Amino acid sequence: MHKRYLGGLVAAVLVVGAIAATPGTGHAAPGAVAAKPDPGKAAQSLARQLIASKAPQLKVGAHDTFQALPVASTSKLTYAAYQRSFRGLPVIGGDFVVVTDAQGRYVTTSVAQTRRVKLASTTPRLGAGRAAALARTRLDRVTGTGSTRLVVWQGRRSHLAFETRVSGVAKGELSSQTVYVDARTGQILDAIEHVAHGSGTAAYSGPNPVALDTVKSGSTYYLQDPNATTLVCQNASGNTTFSGSDDLWGDGNATNRETGCVDGLYAAETERHMLSDWLGRNGMNGSGGWVPLRVGLNDVNAYYDGTQVQIGHNNAGQWISSIDVVAHEYGHGIDDKTPGGISRSGTQEFVADVFGALTEWYSNQSSPYDVPDFLVGEEVDLVGQGPIRNMYNPSALGDPNCYSSSIPSTEVHAAAGPGNHWFYLLAMGSNPGGGQPSSTTCNGASVTGIGVQKAGQIFYNAMLMKTTTSSYLKYRTWTLTAAKSLYPSSCTEFNAVKAAWDAVSVPAQTADPTCSTGGTNTVTVTNPGSQSGTVGTAASLQLVATDSQAGQSFTWSATGLPAGLSLGSSSGLVSGTPTAAGTYSVTVTATDTTGASGSATFTWTISGGGGGGGCSGQLLGNEGFESGNVVWSASSGVITNSTSRPARTGSWKAWLDGYGTTHTDMLSQAVSIPSGCSATLSFYIRIDTSERTTTRVYDTLTVKANSTTLATYSNLNKNSSFLLKSFNLSSFAGQTVTISFTGVEDSSLQTSFVLDDTGVTLG
């Protein structure tokens, strides 16, 4: 089988810190000069606020905890990434990134999860040994099995799973996979391949002699970059760094390993400069670190495996350390060391190809050396067939030009076709001229490019929003968001990104941002509707605003807030504990960086303290659940905007049970009913069930006011639409009463109790 691959390996992202409580605000001493705000700390502070408020977009559950990953910053934006745990177990697919601007103001979030973690139990039915044995079935020959740990695997629903790393051979190729096995059923849920194989020939850079940064120790020189001491080139036989008594390296013969290291180290050092000068990144791992480059792999191949880059040979015995081959392999390392780890769903090879192209264009060599182009390994003649991949016309080498639903399951190197095609169209356009080839679009449209450097900056910033659910569809949204954030006063770059994705048939997504410029900005504040609360009970409300101009962030202010509540000027989060009853007229205002502003006005009714709120109004807070998991006390995942069950109005509702396993869900809120007032509890309920009986109760929902049971519903009460239920609470006048809903499900066949549009109305 002829190999025409370039590839790499994933390593886990290091967790470096745990979320703590939101710190207090400090003040400089009189006459002191305030320190310049640290963008990373500002981004993490805002992220802590969002987590503490259980911002709906983060899908925070009652048993979730969070760990901070290293913060990444570019010239305009900062990216604070987090990993989630559920009851102490890592959540695979639970990661997210909070993006802020240079002033520490909120820009956007990128969240892997689509719903909260819901697990009935964290006790496995399967043993770890059995799970590891099932994981090993992924390989034809196993040479190593790592440790097995219990995790939560978050897909369309939550699974308790075992994670095992297995290494060996699959389909005749080296393989190292992280395998996820359902801890209840033994089903293999997912497997991530960490080794992606490659090939190429040694294409010399020039003109010779090329300049290398090397280290001298005593009288000995080493092929080691003094500016990045972990960047070394070694002989793969013994992993020894090349050394010599002089600083002259190689003989121009591509079959010589030392010459292979001349090309390889020159390529890696060029990529290091490109990362710094064009993208603002410090080294492969973002903090100056690299893995060693090793020449001498006895295979027609090259790869990155998390600990090294190995360079093999072509059929002529030449070492394949050309610029785009080496930069491609280290591109896998950059992908590995940005949020979310190695890209998935068929995107990992196109990501690495982009870094190969960027480095080649940054080097900008002239003929007859490695001139910049959009051919991958173009000087390789592995089997007499020329380049490995073609970015402006992938189909010329048998790869798809256009995206389709089959791409995520296509062999990863072939699946790079649509992404490579997109990057060429974004950078150069469909008819660039200047000696660059034309590129046929999938929709017949003409695309105007924005240049290689600008395209690379947009793509890199998109990678900093990456999560473990990466895909072509997600990259479309991330690159559009990056373009809008990097170029807030222009839609040219945004429109080019969009046109390029359209041109390779990656469809529009509901999460895609929009862009418009010109004229006076229009700021629109989403009205949250009437709010309710109780004296002494903490309240939280996340405000949202949009702007007609791309990339704007907001400063928030408010008038008329209930006593005890305050509004975060950068976060738009109202929080605090009400201290006085009454009905308040609240006006909130969002002002963008150009001075344009928008406002919304709503009422906020605070009850409590012996009837200070009068005998009118509605007492429940977040009665329609549209503010997410706030005010109510609820089991993990109960308050949700999942589309698996409809809401009566809006998008949010309370969904109790529905697991088909032994499970209990709770939902409650306390209100104070003034003395002398009548009160009515009302709510809408929809019940669906997989139980087939018409006579036997298996699953129940109990409604209580304090300890008094108002009603019990069961699988026998199933109905296809929401029904209104009402109960008189006048006997609780002058008291604080807790309204509670308790759903209890047995060990098999689900019943879902869905509530919406609740209220405790005074009269």
Short mmCIF file of C-alpha atoms in Angstrom, two decimals, residues 86-87 89 117-122 151-152 158-160 659 663:
data_model
loop_
_atom_site.label_atom_id
_atom_site.label_comp_id
_atom_site.label_asym_id
_atom_site.label_seq_id
_atom_site.Cartn_x
_atom_site.Cartn_y
_atom_site.Cartn_z
CA PHE A 86 -18.84 15.70 37.69
CA ARG A 87 -18.81 14.27 41.21
CA LEU A 89 -14.91 12.40 37.57
CA VAL A 117 -24.48 16.05 32.86
CA LYS A 118 -27.21 13.68 34.05
CA LEU A 119 -26.10 10.39 35.59
CA ALA A 120 -28.19 8.23 37.87
CA SER A 121 -25.09 6.61 39.38
CA THR A 122 -21.30 6.81 39.25
CA VAL A 151 -14.82 9.24 33.49
CA VAL A 152 -18.05 10.78 32.26
CA SER A 158 -24.19 11.26 29.61
CA HIS A 159 -22.41 7.93 29.95
CA LEU A 160 -20.32 6.59 32.81
CA TYR A 659 -33.68 8.37 32.36
CA HIS A 663 -33.51 8.11 39.63
#
